């Protein structure tokens, strides 16, 4: 078991990893630390099709009546290329939406006018290591980082956010996150709702104090669970109502929350018709009674309001589910585990821990849709959307030796294979040969670790949305420890695992195996839990692709 490796052996592994990997790739062992505050200049040989400037500022915006709310806001400007490349949202803290086409060469000039170090990461995009927004590239106030890359991704609903060492959660919470939409010819040829009928919605939770200021608490209990706000905001607005015409819509849903997991369903029993996930359209639409959406994940939903009267409403709710085990994580394990899980979660426990009156796994409204006008449209959902070539286990370079990543959470620590995040710390098992397909298993206490740890080390069973930078992956299989089955049954019908993914929710007692290509680019690419408090606690590591 990786976490039982003794210290000496760990040092050896570290040494082997560093000499083999770092010495040849980077001349200095402290390469990453040396990059902070260096910024990056435009390359003279890069001819962009689209050039964008993003400026990060501290501003006050009117979210409520009364005092304005101080936020960290990104302002966007198109310097070259189509004006549609940037859509600013003046009325909200949400960062501008970036809209690009596959194949475009883009230059993004990031200017940091915040009183803090910061860097932006393009979540889900397949870009060179240096353009990926690794925390090592954080820039200081007044500095500039120029990103240049070609859009290789297929059409899809990606996003971007701050990725600054140990303060990602706070910075995203303060406003440093936006949507990143890629389109391509194949998608444009489909008869899907477009223009104003294609709506992107970032779902987040926030807590505002009585002066309308964002409240963020990062004491240890809060960080263990992850921040939970007491109010849902959509595109930065509380009590969000989407006015629609009586016709079909394409709704793109992002969970941009720090830690909150949603179990989304229409309140009138209309099934959730999923047409896309993190990395773009599915092969065919899939209908679910509800859809799980973990931090970092996206779902695209097709929904038809035709035949509905003007004035009628539909609510998108998050339904109740059993999420995690707190407090009584140890003792009750032997024999009484189920009782412990149920008891630990359903009651006011989450509330006590988070200070939230909107506990994780409770039932609440997320947004409302209001039919505001009639429309004449004959909308038909295409039965077939795109071709998704399934990745095959036998094509993986490590088909017989999956890279196991053990997720563990103990008091004060959130670890991957027993390790916490450190810059310039690549171990032998984190080195990946470029242009290979890899099988990777995220093990959240499935392989016995939890049962043992529970009794002894005080391990906490929590869901972890696991994200890997770079290319999109495919989910190969899910396995659940039967002792966790009752809680699992409250969420499992809501997983959509058939398309291209960059983030996958791994429930307590579960092991999720994925197939991920590491093509084209060498260098450092992160993998981490997208519960941003967990990430900041160190539940994050680098792969070195070489
Ligand atoms: Cu959306 Cu490394 O993150
Ligand atoms: Cu986590």
Short mmCIF file of N, CA, C and O and ligand atoms in Angstrom, two decimals, residues 224 407 409 414 462-466 528-535 539, ligand 2:
data_model
loop_
_atom_site.label_atom_id
_atom_site.label_comp_id
_atom_site.label_asym_id
_atom_site.label_seq_id
_atom_site.Cartn_x
_atom_site.Cartn_y
_atom_site.Cartn_z
N UNK A 224 -12.15 21.00 6.19
CA UNK A 224 -12.31 19.55 6.06
C UNK A 224 -13.53 19.22 5.20
O UNK A 224 -13.49 18.36 4.33
N UNK A 407 -7.14 8.17 -2.13
CA UNK A 407 -7.63 9.43 -1.58
C UNK A 407 -7.82 9.25 -0.07
O UNK A 407 -8.48 8.30 0.34
N UNK A 409 -8.38 11.25 3.86
CA UNK A 409 -8.68 12.47 4.58
C UNK A 409 -8.67 12.13 6.05
O UNK A 409 -9.44 11.31 6.52
N UNK A 414 -5.50 16.24 3.90
CA UNK A 414 -6.19 15.64 2.76
C UNK A 414 -5.10 15.26 1.79
O UNK A 414 -4.35 16.11 1.31
N UNK A 462 -15.36 11.02 2.66
CA UNK A 462 -15.95 12.19 1.99
C UNK A 462 -15.92 11.97 0.49
O UNK A 462 -15.02 11.31 -0.01
N UNK A 463 -16.86 12.57 -0.20
CA UNK A 463 -16.78 12.51 -1.67
C UNK A 463 -15.64 13.42 -2.15
O UNK A 463 -15.42 14.49 -1.58
N UNK A 464 -14.94 12.99 -3.17
CA UNK A 464 -13.87 13.82 -3.74
C UNK A 464 -14.03 13.89 -5.25
O UNK A 464 -13.89 12.88 -5.94
N UNK A 465 -14.32 15.07 -5.79
CA UNK A 465 -14.36 15.23 -7.26
C UNK A 465 -12.94 15.35 -7.79
O UNK A 465 -12.28 16.35 -7.57
N UNK A 466 -12.47 14.32 -8.47
CA UNK A 466 -11.07 14.28 -8.88
C UNK A 466 -10.89 14.81 -10.30
O UNK A 466 -11.57 14.39 -11.23
N UNK A 528 -5.85 16.68 -8.90
CA UNK A 528 -6.25 17.11 -7.55
C UNK A 528 -7.73 16.94 -7.32
O UNK A 528 -8.50 16.72 -8.26
N UNK A 529 -8.09 17.06 -6.05
CA UNK A 529 -9.49 17.11 -5.70
C UNK A 529 -10.02 18.49 -6.03
O UNK A 529 -9.36 19.49 -5.74
N UNK A 530 -11.21 18.57 -6.64
CA UNK A 530 -11.76 19.88 -6.99
C UNK A 530 -12.67 20.46 -5.92
O UNK A 530 -13.32 21.48 -6.13
N UNK A 531 -12.74 19.78 -4.77
CA UNK A 531 -13.24 20.47 -3.59
C UNK A 531 -12.12 21.46 -3.27
O UNK A 531 -11.01 21.06 -2.89
N UNK A 532 -12.37 22.75 -3.46
CA UNK A 532 -11.25 23.70 -3.47
C UNK A 532 -10.59 23.83 -2.10
O UNK A 532 -9.40 24.14 -2.01
N UNK A 533 -11.35 23.58 -1.04
CA UNK A 533 -10.73 23.60 0.29
C UNK A 533 -9.79 22.39 0.43
O UNK A 533 -8.71 22.52 0.99
N UNK A 534 -10.21 21.25 -0.09
CA UNK A 534 -9.32 20.08 -0.06
C UNK A 534 -8.07 20.35 -0.89
O UNK A 534 -6.95 20.03 -0.49
N UNK A 535 -8.27 20.94 -2.04
CA UNK A 535 -7.13 21.27 -2.91
C UNK A 535 -6.13 22.14 -2.16
O UNK A 535 -4.93 21.87 -2.14
N UNK A 539 -4.54 18.42 -1.20
CA UNK A 539 -5.00 17.22 -1.91
C UNK A 539 -4.80 17.43 -3.41
O UNK A 539 -5.74 17.45 -4.20
CU1 LIG B 2 -11.71 16.19 -1.80
#
